[in-house]
């Protein structure tokens, strides 16, 4: 058994390996390219490629792939082998600098939202040297960005890198004014990932899980999560084996998997890595999700990453812990110990407050998917309303600054920026509110609205860009100021006054908050079709084009892709429902009815005056329900046919799927669940919620 430190990163072409395998000057040049975010010279690439190939072949790799993140939300790869003919019937292993830096996948089948016509399907992938190459399944994976030849961005990584770069640029302007010697600012992310494990054999008996990732039917089990005995409960041996195996696999490719525990719902678990730079965190989260599925399979499980696999049971989310730090080791969202540091902290804090208030709509839509619609606004995840939790202490301090009043803390003093130090608030008091969608947790913000299945790139592109926008406005103002201190004071006060409506420390799940948020003028975008069109609003187009994150055409196309994907998800769910009703559920219930009827007949013929009340009641009930079900499925079928009318208008189409198709699906489900309750288990054609949730020992 190898030790963790031997295993960790053993399949990564990381800095230590580069130092060991590359000639000194090549290493230096590569390092500089990585640090400056510049593109790589082909001469250097050739040397790097060769060393990378030798290292990979030594580790048993036979193929390489450009690993990228198209708009599908999952990762894509096309494998090529290293093999090259020598001309004398033999073959050698080869990998050129050109193959390292650029690839040309046939891109015609990836969604582009109309950006790229199929006949010019050529897109190219280019190495992102800021993310290390690694080996997975005997394949050297090279993290890359994905663009079209005419320059449009077709992936999730490019805009993420751009947003990080822009935040770096704007934050450095601010830091310079504070006299900092930092030369690079990065955002960091630690995504906590929730997931369900179900038994593979049972999974295979449920076409809804296979086709849609969630159960479309299922009566509530007698026991759910009400006893709260699963949260942090003892991990069952089979699950523990899985977690151990998963950790090993993640560590090999350099992912800092740190904590694993049971979650609130039965069969639900969580994995949290140690945070890293945002683009690495995004790459690693994609890999984590992929490996969860693969390792689960080895253990006879299926890993469900859907946001709501089971109705009536908590769904799965992802907590995006986000912060900003400098290459001088300062976390800019951590209150410091000197007045100077605190002035800086307050300014960065204000930049986030302003950003979240100004761009609530963008944050909301960055987590909008068909799957996540089952969670947001329901009683388990934050509501669809964006607000921020700062904690009482910090909120009081901001109030004291706004009103030049006494800060009512222990010292009863006024709070003057740049003169006083902030009182130390213990970390645990800043983390108590679990109902907030966007909570300050002492030295970072935790954005809790993400669905478990999405790529974290989207929400982080938004976060980085909106905070970069606040900082750029601040920098414009402060750079032009004659008296920095005075201008800083004014700016912070003004931000608090103008944007404090976004701060809410109370219970986000309460009905009062919904009413209060409305009074405050905050958005409440309840569903995906309602939220997505805001992407294209003038304010948001201006933001993204100003900072060169997206062009207008790219935004329009991305919006189109997301709306289209929403409709497709619902369409597949509806078809799966119809298929299961017609092929499995109706036949099963009819068989049970036949059994009940023949039992009654047999009983009657043997004993004329025997009591057949149960058989009769059940037959009547089930017959009524099946006939009702038949009508409801017809209605759903018609709703699907009518959806074709909206083919040309993605926004209208998505709304239609939400208002009409989804509503019809709910009706079908309600009847089926009632049928399940009244049908003998041996007749029911699929494993029940009890089987799925409570069978793993
Ligand atoms: P909880 O479950 O209480 O929210 P966890 O300890 O499970 O907390 O997760 C906290 C996450 O926040 C971890 O992934 C951790 O690495 C991450 N984190 C800590 N500090 C930072 C930071 N400065 N920037 C980004 N993420 C951070
Ligand atoms: Mg958390």
XYZ file of C-alpha atoms and ligand atoms in Angstrom:
725
model
C 0.000 0.000 0.000
C 1.496 3.326 -1.019
C 1.287 6.373 1.200
C -0.931 9.301 0.357
C 2.046 11.459 -0.496
C 3.273 8.849 -2.971
C -0.133 8.561 -4.566
C -0.996 12.237 -4.604
C -0.400 13.791 -8.007
C 1.350 10.669 -9.284
C -0.582 10.954 -12.564
C -0.061 14.692 -13.016
C 2.561 16.441 -15.108
C 2.876 19.027 -12.373
C 5.484 21.562 -11.440
C 7.756 19.068 -9.693
C 7.678 16.727 -12.696
C 8.298 19.607 -15.075
C 11.321 20.682 -13.071
C 12.662 17.178 -13.146
C 11.938 16.339 -16.791
C 12.499 19.618 -18.622
C 15.772 21.341 -19.477
C 16.212 24.347 -17.175
C 15.617 27.041 -19.776
C 12.536 25.276 -21.172
C 11.124 24.963 -17.681
C 11.726 28.652 -17.041
C 10.131 29.683 -20.321
C 7.105 27.475 -19.689
C 6.724 28.775 -16.160
C 6.828 32.344 -17.392
C 4.195 31.566 -20.015
C 1.967 30.096 -17.325
C 2.438 33.029 -14.972
C 1.912 35.703 -17.610
C -0.963 33.884 -19.277
C 0.812 34.162 -22.661
C 0.725 31.612 -25.464
C 3.517 29.108 -25.833
C 6.241 29.312 -28.488
C 6.355 26.275 -30.723
C 10.039 25.609 -30.012
C 9.346 25.305 -26.312
C 6.179 23.327 -26.952
C 8.166 20.704 -28.872
C 10.523 20.095 -25.970
C 7.655 20.062 -23.455
C 5.615 17.681 -25.617
C 8.452 15.233 -25.879
C 9.113 15.200 -22.148
C 5.398 14.902 -21.464
C 5.086 11.954 -23.828
C 8.073 10.110 -22.327
C 6.677 10.639 -18.848
C 3.206 9.492 -19.910
C 4.483 6.401 -21.757
C 6.488 5.451 -18.672
C 3.228 5.580 -16.729
C 1.584 3.260 -19.241
C -0.207 5.820 -21.412
C -0.740 4.956 -25.064
C -3.008 7.792 -26.164
C -3.376 11.510 -25.742
C -6.389 13.768 -25.864
C -7.242 17.421 -25.784
C -9.626 17.551 -22.879
C -12.156 20.386 -23.124
C -15.447 21.693 -21.782
C -17.984 22.362 -24.512
C -21.371 23.917 -23.826
C -22.894 20.537 -23.000
C -21.738 21.069 -19.420
C -19.675 17.905 -19.412
C -16.172 17.380 -20.725
C -15.204 16.077 -24.119
C -12.204 14.209 -25.404
C -11.083 12.625 -28.639
C -8.318 10.095 -28.223
C -5.353 9.791 -30.572
C -2.608 7.302 -30.051
C 1.026 8.353 -29.799
C 1.866 5.782 -32.398
C 3.774 6.849 -35.548
C 5.076 4.544 -38.328
C 8.824 4.522 -38.874
C 8.677 3.438 -42.540
C 10.263 0.040 -41.910
C 7.163 -1.640 -40.600
C 7.747 -0.644 -37.022
C 6.181 2.099 -34.989
C 7.421 4.563 -32.423
C 5.652 6.702 -29.877
C 5.494 10.309 -30.983
C 3.901 13.509 -29.774
C 4.790 16.835 -31.337
C 4.728 20.355 -29.978
C 2.005 21.139 -32.483
C -0.134 18.277 -31.196
C 0.356 19.569 -27.679
C -0.698 23.143 -28.300
C -3.445 22.688 -30.869
C -6.037 20.084 -31.719
C -8.871 19.977 -34.235
C -11.789 17.927 -33.028
C -14.714 17.529 -35.391
C -16.874 20.032 -33.631
C -20.058 19.837 -35.633
C -22.041 17.976 -33.007
C -21.344 20.276 -30.085
C -23.956 22.904 -29.330
C -22.923 26.306 -30.614
C -26.251 28.118 -30.524
C -25.970 29.082 -34.165
C -22.450 30.491 -33.875
C -20.911 28.018 -36.209
C -22.547 26.577 -39.273
C -22.237 22.824 -39.581
C -20.457 23.055 -42.908
C -17.602 24.910 -41.292
C -17.615 22.740 -38.257
C -13.937 23.080 -37.639
C -13.120 24.308 -34.241
C -9.781 24.059 -32.548
C -8.618 23.305 -29.058
C -5.581 25.004 -27.520
C -3.627 24.024 -24.421
C -4.319 25.951 -21.237
C -0.890 25.615 -19.615
C -2.244 26.996 -16.323
C -3.923 23.616 -15.785
C -1.589 20.623 -15.566
C -1.783 17.698 -17.976
C -2.707 14.390 -16.337
C -3.191 10.706 -17.122
C -6.631 9.128 -16.982
C -7.409 5.659 -18.389
C -3.977 5.324 -19.989
C -4.543 8.566 -21.800
C -2.540 11.749 -21.444
C -5.176 14.475 -21.018
C -4.252 17.991 -22.001
C -6.626 20.617 -20.591
C -7.594 22.886 -23.459
C -9.839 25.735 -24.523
C -12.198 25.310 -27.472
C -12.768 27.997 -30.126
C -14.059 28.250 -33.663
C -11.746 29.301 -36.459
C -13.497 32.616 -36.731
C -12.595 33.246 -33.111
C -15.881 32.625 -31.306
C -15.615 30.922 -27.982
C -17.332 27.537 -27.880
C -16.519 26.367 -24.383
C -16.791 27.208 -20.702
C -13.107 27.479 -19.946
C -12.164 30.417 -22.162
C -14.621 32.895 -20.630
C -13.669 31.654 -17.176
C -9.992 32.359 -17.833
C -10.916 35.748 -19.291
C -13.008 36.632 -16.244
C -10.145 35.694 -13.925
C -7.777 37.810 -15.970
C -10.141 40.774 -15.823
C -10.617 40.497 -12.091
C -6.848 40.322 -11.726
C -6.441 43.503 -13.768
C -9.048 45.514 -11.875
C -8.043 44.261 -8.416
C -4.413 45.172 -9.069
C -5.475 48.742 -9.873
C -7.094 48.932 -6.441
C -4.218 47.256 -4.642
C -1.773 49.676 -6.186
C -3.687 52.541 -4.579
C -3.244 50.812 -1.225
C 0.486 50.527 -1.880
C 0.457 46.749 -2.202
C 3.329 45.015 -3.953
C 1.147 42.170 -5.240
C 1.566 41.465 -8.947
C -1.172 38.880 -9.409
C -4.643 38.404 -7.982
C -6.560 35.166 -8.381
C -9.971 33.972 -7.352
C -10.108 30.695 -5.486
C -12.909 28.171 -5.281
C -13.676 25.155 -3.138
C -16.788 23.408 -4.498
C -18.579 21.058 -2.085
C -20.258 18.355 -4.164
C -23.376 16.443 -3.154
C -24.443 13.167 -4.755
C -26.591 10.060 -4.285
C -25.510 6.447 -4.544
C -28.041 3.807 -5.562
C -27.676 0.125 -6.178
C -26.782 -0.608 -9.802
C -29.199 -3.524 -10.203
C -32.112 -1.432 -9.032
C -31.046 1.483 -11.181
C -31.138 -0.755 -14.216
C -34.785 -1.520 -13.547
C -35.774 2.140 -13.719
C -35.823 3.666 -17.166
C -36.493 7.097 -15.658
C -33.151 6.987 -13.847
C -31.417 5.654 -16.946
C -32.827 8.240 -19.362
C -33.288 11.297 -17.168
C -31.136 10.843 -14.071
C -34.122 11.264 -11.773
C -37.179 9.274 -10.743
C -40.266 10.481 -12.574
C -42.523 8.398 -10.352
C -42.308 7.079 -6.835
C -44.610 7.096 -3.835
C -43.100 8.423 -0.629
C -41.566 5.721 1.561
C -42.861 5.304 5.135
C -39.581 6.723 6.362
C -37.885 9.693 4.744
C -35.338 12.047 6.219
C -37.512 13.282 9.097
C -35.424 11.600 11.765
C -32.341 13.362 10.374
C -30.380 10.270 11.278
C -28.397 10.177 8.064
C -26.660 13.566 8.255
C -23.076 12.975 9.385
C -24.193 9.479 10.406
C -21.852 6.525 10.431
C -20.834 5.636 6.894
C -21.896 2.147 5.830
C -19.110 -0.286 4.920
C -19.965 -0.517 1.211
C -20.104 3.267 0.946
C -16.895 3.641 2.930
C -15.134 1.326 0.465
C -16.382 3.464 -2.383
C -15.228 6.688 -0.736
C -11.800 5.265 -0.031
C -11.412 4.146 -3.614
C -12.663 7.490 -4.914
C -10.175 9.406 -2.761
C -7.324 7.326 -4.180
C -8.417 7.990 -7.760
C -8.827 11.706 -7.120
C -5.508 12.012 -5.333
C -3.700 10.323 -8.220
C -4.715 13.102 -10.566
C -3.903 15.760 -8.010
C -7.384 16.544 -6.710
C -7.356 17.567 -3.073
C -10.357 15.542 -1.902
C -10.581 16.326 1.770
C -13.870 15.623 3.496
C -16.499 13.032 2.779
C -19.632 12.632 4.813
C -23.246 11.570 4.690
C -25.750 14.268 3.821
C -29.268 15.004 4.997
C -31.153 12.622 2.724
C -30.816 8.850 2.941
C -28.236 7.588 0.389
C -26.920 11.131 -0.068
C -23.283 12.075 0.471
C -20.911 14.989 0.038
C -17.333 15.450 -1.029
C -15.378 18.649 -0.425
C -11.939 19.319 -1.879
C -9.449 21.824 -0.546
C -9.916 25.015 -2.537
C -7.720 25.973 -5.499
C -7.470 28.571 -8.248
C -10.840 28.892 -9.959
C -10.014 27.351 -13.330
C -8.256 24.413 -11.678
C -11.208 24.011 -9.328
C -13.519 23.941 -12.347
C -11.397 21.317 -14.128
C -11.146 19.279 -10.951
C -14.856 19.428 -10.229
C -15.593 18.075 -13.718
C -13.125 15.261 -13.124
C -14.537 14.586 -9.675
C -18.035 14.129 -11.081
C -16.716 11.849 -13.803
C -14.732 9.730 -11.356
C -17.617 9.504 -8.913
C -19.611 7.807 -11.651
C -16.801 5.548 -12.712
C -15.771 4.451 -9.228
C -19.417 3.950 -8.220
C -19.799 1.512 -11.095
C -16.855 -0.533 -9.834
C -18.617 -0.881 -6.475
C -21.986 -1.946 -7.863
C -23.476 1.520 -7.425
C -24.688 4.228 -9.711
C -23.810 7.778 -8.714
C -26.691 10.189 -9.290
C -25.611 13.779 -9.796
C -29.082 15.039 -10.682
C -30.353 17.914 -8.544
C -33.531 16.105 -7.584
C -33.387 12.339 -8.033
C -36.234 11.743 -5.569
C -39.308 13.871 -4.923
C -39.942 14.618 -1.280
C -36.327 13.928 -0.364
C -33.603 16.594 -0.284
C -31.976 17.274 -3.617
C -28.283 17.781 -4.332
C -26.442 21.027 -4.714
C -22.953 22.321 -4.917
C -21.599 25.020 -2.601
C -19.244 27.339 -4.404
C -16.868 28.749 -1.780
C -15.227 31.733 -3.444
C -12.552 34.181 -2.448
C -9.914 36.522 -3.869
C -6.251 36.372 -2.974
C -2.931 37.888 -3.988
C 0.367 36.281 -4.887
C 1.696 37.865 -1.704
C -0.481 35.521 0.296
C -3.248 37.916 1.294
C -6.871 36.776 1.251
C -8.628 39.985 0.269
C -11.902 38.870 1.845
C -10.356 38.266 5.235
C -10.547 41.040 7.822
C -6.980 41.935 8.734
C -5.334 43.038 11.922
C -4.380 46.601 11.015
C -6.552 49.627 10.151
C -4.905 49.722 6.748
C -5.712 46.096 5.969
C -9.239 46.616 7.127
C -9.870 49.556 4.885
C -8.778 47.326 2.032
C -10.971 44.466 3.251
C -13.992 46.753 3.532
C -13.485 47.993 0.007
C -13.306 44.484 -1.425
C -16.298 43.465 0.673
C -18.213 46.440 -0.721
C -17.218 45.488 -4.254
C -18.913 42.117 -3.730
C -22.008 43.650 -2.094
C -22.420 46.057 -4.990
C -21.790 43.334 -7.566
C -24.321 40.929 -6.089
C -26.967 43.639 -5.856
C -26.357 45.061 -9.343
C -26.291 41.637 -10.969
C -28.709 39.488 -8.966
C -30.309 38.423 -12.212
C -27.030 37.127 -13.632
C -26.151 35.148 -10.523
C -29.617 33.647 -10.519
C -29.540 32.645 -14.158
C -26.021 31.253 -13.857
C -27.504 28.400 -11.831
C -30.701 27.982 -13.846
C -31.270 24.485 -15.198
C -34.252 22.197 -15.487
C -32.813 20.032 -12.704
C -32.133 22.903 -10.332
C -35.684 24.212 -10.765
C -36.774 21.378 -8.492
C -34.662 22.763 -5.673
C -34.542 26.543 -5.729
C -37.498 27.964 -3.952
C -38.451 24.629 -2.477
C -37.913 24.097 1.223
C -34.439 22.661 1.088
C -32.292 24.937 -1.004
C -32.041 28.694 -0.956
C -34.986 30.457 -2.565
C -34.747 31.834 -6.076
C -34.214 35.275 -4.518
C -30.599 36.404 -4.298
C -29.556 38.000 -1.029
C -26.391 38.093 1.050
C -25.729 36.986 4.588
C -23.009 38.970 6.355
C -23.732 38.085 9.959
C -24.854 40.484 12.659
C -21.406 41.731 13.642
C -20.323 42.748 10.177
C -23.739 44.174 9.343
C -23.612 46.334 12.469
C -20.196 47.593 11.507
C -21.435 48.548 8.058
C -24.389 50.342 9.625
C -22.079 52.219 11.951
C -19.980 53.295 8.963
C -23.023 54.393 7.020
C -24.417 56.541 9.827
C -21.182 57.679 11.450
C -22.756 56.130 14.517
C -21.404 54.101 17.351
C -20.729 50.509 16.564
C -22.696 48.680 19.151
C -20.234 45.875 19.666
C -18.329 45.191 22.811
C -16.238 48.341 22.607
C -19.066 50.753 21.774
C -16.886 52.781 19.465
C -17.443 54.416 16.121
C -16.005 52.660 13.160
C -13.718 54.785 11.050
C -12.273 53.268 7.946
C -8.519 53.271 7.883
C -8.346 54.409 11.491
C -9.895 51.609 13.465
C -9.384 47.920 13.255
C -12.325 45.611 12.894
C -13.149 43.528 15.914
C -12.241 39.884 15.410
C -15.334 37.838 14.824
C -14.942 34.168 15.513
C -15.458 32.163 12.316
C -18.284 30.035 13.617
C -20.510 33.041 14.258
C -20.238 34.025 10.613
C -21.420 30.693 9.331
C -24.620 30.022 11.163
C -27.138 30.924 8.543
C -27.607 27.912 6.316
C -30.612 29.381 4.516
C -28.739 32.145 2.719
C -27.957 31.732 -0.968
C -24.802 33.819 -0.675
C -23.177 33.778 2.733
C -20.042 35.419 4.069
C -18.216 32.745 6.026
C -15.351 34.649 7.604
C -12.874 34.807 4.744
C -14.872 33.805 1.684
C -18.350 33.805 0.251
C -20.335 30.641 -0.125
C -22.679 30.699 -3.127
C -25.125 27.937 -2.318
C -27.523 27.969 -5.240
C -25.574 25.790 -7.648
C -27.118 22.551 -8.740
C -25.097 19.392 -8.202
C -24.770 18.553 -11.890
C -23.674 21.859 -13.396
C -20.212 22.968 -14.319
C -19.043 25.579 -11.827
C -17.620 27.635 -14.689
C -20.827 29.576 -15.405
C -21.438 30.928 -11.893
C -17.752 31.759 -11.481
C -17.581 33.588 -14.813
C -20.420 35.727 -13.482
C -18.909 36.208 -10.017
C -15.507 37.197 -11.345
C -16.922 39.541 -13.944
C -19.416 41.360 -11.741
C -16.825 41.922 -9.012
C -14.320 43.070 -11.658
C -16.950 45.596 -12.762
C -17.384 46.966 -9.205
C -13.623 47.179 -8.823
C -13.183 48.933 -12.153
C -15.718 51.585 -11.162
C -14.016 51.985 -7.795
C -10.586 52.224 -9.393
C -11.774 54.903 -11.843
C -13.057 56.964 -8.945
C -10.189 56.440 -6.538
C -7.449 56.931 -9.118
C -8.901 60.337 -9.944
C -9.316 61.375 -6.306
C -7.140 64.065 -4.750
C -7.545 62.786 -1.224
C -7.526 58.995 -1.326
C -8.697 58.478 2.245
C -11.607 60.847 1.898
C -12.665 59.385 -1.442
C -12.428 55.871 -0.023
C -14.646 56.792 2.912
C -17.225 58.352 0.670
C -17.217 55.427 -1.671
C -17.682 52.813 1.017
C -20.481 54.797 2.681
C -22.213 55.292 -0.617
C -21.998 51.603 -1.484
C -23.503 50.580 1.850
C -26.339 53.071 1.564
C -27.159 52.144 -2.005
C -26.798 48.379 -1.835
C -27.689 47.357 1.712
C -31.052 46.065 0.500
C -29.236 42.944 -0.713
C -28.090 42.092 2.835
C -30.417 39.775 4.706
C -29.396 37.836 7.785
C -32.769 36.266 8.566
C -34.454 33.051 7.514
C -34.474 32.912 3.731
C -36.966 30.050 3.702
C -39.737 32.053 5.361
C -42.737 33.489 3.521
C -42.097 36.844 5.181
C -38.789 37.081 3.364
C -40.445 36.611 -0.009
C -42.742 39.536 0.760
C -39.921 41.621 2.222
C -37.669 40.963 -0.776
C -40.439 42.171 -3.036
C -40.726 45.382 -1.011
C -36.961 45.821 -1.362
C -37.268 45.469 -5.116
C -35.182 42.312 -5.371
C -35.646 39.865 -8.204
C -37.527 36.637 -7.649
C -36.954 34.658 -10.838
C -38.656 31.414 -9.995
C -37.882 29.204 -12.952
C -35.269 28.680 -15.634
C -37.394 30.023 -18.514
C -38.102 33.123 -16.459
C -34.468 33.710 -15.543
C -32.493 32.923 -18.706
C -33.692 35.780 -20.952
C -32.100 38.279 -18.527
C -28.750 37.135 -19.879
C -29.454 39.256 -22.961
C -30.612 42.402 -21.173
C -28.861 45.603 -22.164
C -27.204 45.966 -18.752
C -25.737 42.480 -18.928
C -24.641 42.695 -22.562
C -22.823 45.882 -21.652
C -21.093 44.240 -18.720
C -19.758 41.243 -20.630
C -18.716 43.135 -23.727
C -17.013 45.883 -21.695
C -14.789 43.315 -20.015
C -14.317 41.222 -23.173
C -15.736 38.082 -21.619
C -18.390 37.426 -24.279
C -19.387 39.143 -27.486
C -23.021 39.958 -27.986
C -23.332 37.069 -30.458
C -21.815 34.682 -27.928
C -24.289 35.724 -25.249
C -27.243 35.329 -27.580
C -26.025 31.902 -28.628
C -25.357 30.750 -25.053
C -28.788 31.862 -23.986
C -30.247 29.943 -26.917
C -28.282 26.796 -25.994
C -29.490 26.913 -22.392
C -33.126 27.482 -23.312
C -32.938 24.738 -25.879
C -31.380 22.359 -23.401
C -34.150 23.126 -20.895
C -36.791 22.181 -23.479
C -34.928 19.026 -24.475
C -34.589 17.846 -20.882
C -38.316 18.248 -20.290
C -39.139 16.647 -23.612
C -37.085 13.553 -22.814
C -38.624 13.360 -19.345
C -42.124 13.530 -20.772
C -41.402 10.854 -23.381
C -39.863 8.624 -20.738
C -42.932 9.046 -18.578
C -45.264 8.086 -21.414
C -43.123 5.110 -22.292
C -43.104 3.844 -18.709
C -46.828 4.334 -18.271
C -47.727 2.494 -21.450
C -45.155 -0.269 -21.340
C -44.849 -0.978 -17.635
C -47.278 0.728 -15.324
C -50.634 0.266 -17.058
C -49.934 -3.390 -17.948
C -48.825 -4.102 -14.379
C -51.884 -2.553 -12.771
C -54.197 -4.248 -15.269
C -52.627 -7.561 -14.355
C -53.153 -6.880 -10.684
C -56.771 -5.916 -11.345
C -57.188 -9.146 -13.247
C -55.718 -11.057 -10.315
C -58.089 -9.336 -7.870
C -61.085 -9.991 -10.110
C -60.253 -13.638 -10.636
C -59.681 -14.061 -6.912
C -63.138 -12.648 -6.243
C -64.650 -14.923 -8.880
C -62.955 -17.983 -7.468
C -64.026 -17.069 -3.962
C -67.638 -16.494 -5.058
C -67.858 -19.767 -6.964
C -66.594 -21.656 -3.923
C -68.614 -19.763 -1.306
C -71.503 -17.796 -2.733
C -71.911 -15.362 0.152
C -68.234 -14.765 0.885
C -67.087 -11.203 1.516
C -65.245 -9.747 -1.526
C -65.306 -6.161 -0.398
C -61.533 -5.631 -0.522
C -61.202 -7.060 -4.019
C -64.139 -5.038 -5.203
C -62.994 -1.777 -3.638
C -59.496 -2.160 -5.007
C -60.667 -3.133 -8.470
C -62.969 -0.107 -8.551
C -60.272 2.254 -7.279
C -57.564 0.947 -9.588
C -59.904 0.949 -12.586
C -60.869 4.555 -11.924
C -57.256 5.549 -11.477
C -56.068 3.759 -14.613
C -58.748 5.369 -16.703
C -57.816 8.739 -15.252
C -54.163 7.987 -15.945
C -54.988 7.162 -19.522
C -56.666 10.546 -19.970
C -53.738 12.363 -18.351
C -51.197 10.644 -20.565
C -53.241 11.602 -23.605
C -53.166 15.172 -22.437
C -49.403 15.018 -21.996
C -49.017 13.528 -25.462
C -51.047 16.323 -26.960
C -49.034 18.890 -25.036
C -45.858 17.478 -26.579
C -47.282 17.603 -30.076
C -48.348 21.201 -29.586
C -44.830 22.157 -28.450
C -43.726 22.022 -32.085
C -45.491 25.340 -32.663
C -42.797 27.045 -30.608
C -39.864 25.642 -32.545
C -38.779 29.045 -33.791
C -38.844 30.870 -30.484
C -36.665 29.404 -27.747
C -37.945 31.707 -25.011
C -41.604 30.984 -25.689
C -40.845 27.315 -26.102
C -39.158 27.081 -22.691
C -42.060 28.873 -21.028
C -44.473 26.516 -22.742
C -42.577 23.476 -21.505
C -42.599 24.913 -18.016
C -46.242 25.999 -17.896
C -47.893 23.282 -19.949
C -45.708 20.193 -20.390
C -44.303 20.164 -16.882
C -47.735 20.778 -15.388
C -49.140 17.850 -17.383
C -46.252 15.658 -16.182
C -47.050 16.481 -12.567
C -50.628 15.331 -13.097
C -49.512 12.028 -14.577
C -47.123 11.485 -11.730
C -49.709 12.123 -9.037
C -51.946 9.360 -10.401
C -49.109 6.893 -10.834
C -47.928 7.444 -7.272
C -51.440 6.765 -6.019
C -51.553 3.594 -8.093
C -48.266 2.475 -6.592
C -49.609 2.881 -3.075
C -52.583 0.646 -3.936
C -50.835 -2.040 -5.951
C -49.192 -5.158 -4.542
C -45.422 -4.848 -4.479
C -44.929 -8.041 -6.444
C -46.917 -6.505 -9.307
C -45.287 -3.064 -9.300
C -42.887 -3.017 -12.261
C -39.936 -1.214 -10.674
C -38.051 -0.789 -7.409
C -39.741 1.592 -4.997
C -38.311 4.598 -3.168
C -37.798 2.393 -0.109
C -35.790 -0.070 -2.201
C -33.677 2.664 -3.778
C -33.039 4.714 -0.660
C -32.751 2.196 2.124
C -31.322 -0.963 0.623
C -27.600 -0.240 0.830
C -26.024 -1.848 3.855
P -19.109 23.751 5.158
O -19.647 22.356 4.910
O -19.222 24.224 6.565
O -19.616 24.752 4.199
P -16.528 22.703 4.351
O -15.332 22.723 5.240
O -17.172 21.411 4.006
O -17.533 23.735 4.969
O -16.177 23.401 2.994
C -15.568 24.607 2.940
C -14.936 24.741 1.575
O -14.455 26.060 1.437
C -13.746 23.810 1.358
O -13.789 23.297 0.067
C -12.586 24.777 1.532
O -11.416 24.366 0.867
C -13.159 26.024 0.910
N -12.394 27.231 1.218
C -11.743 27.542 2.353
N -11.067 28.721 2.208
C -11.301 29.151 0.939
C -10.878 30.268 0.163
N -10.076 31.201 0.653
N -11.298 30.355 -1.101
C -12.122 29.417 -1.617
N -12.555 28.372 -0.938
C -12.155 28.218 0.322
Mg -20.978 24.543 2.586
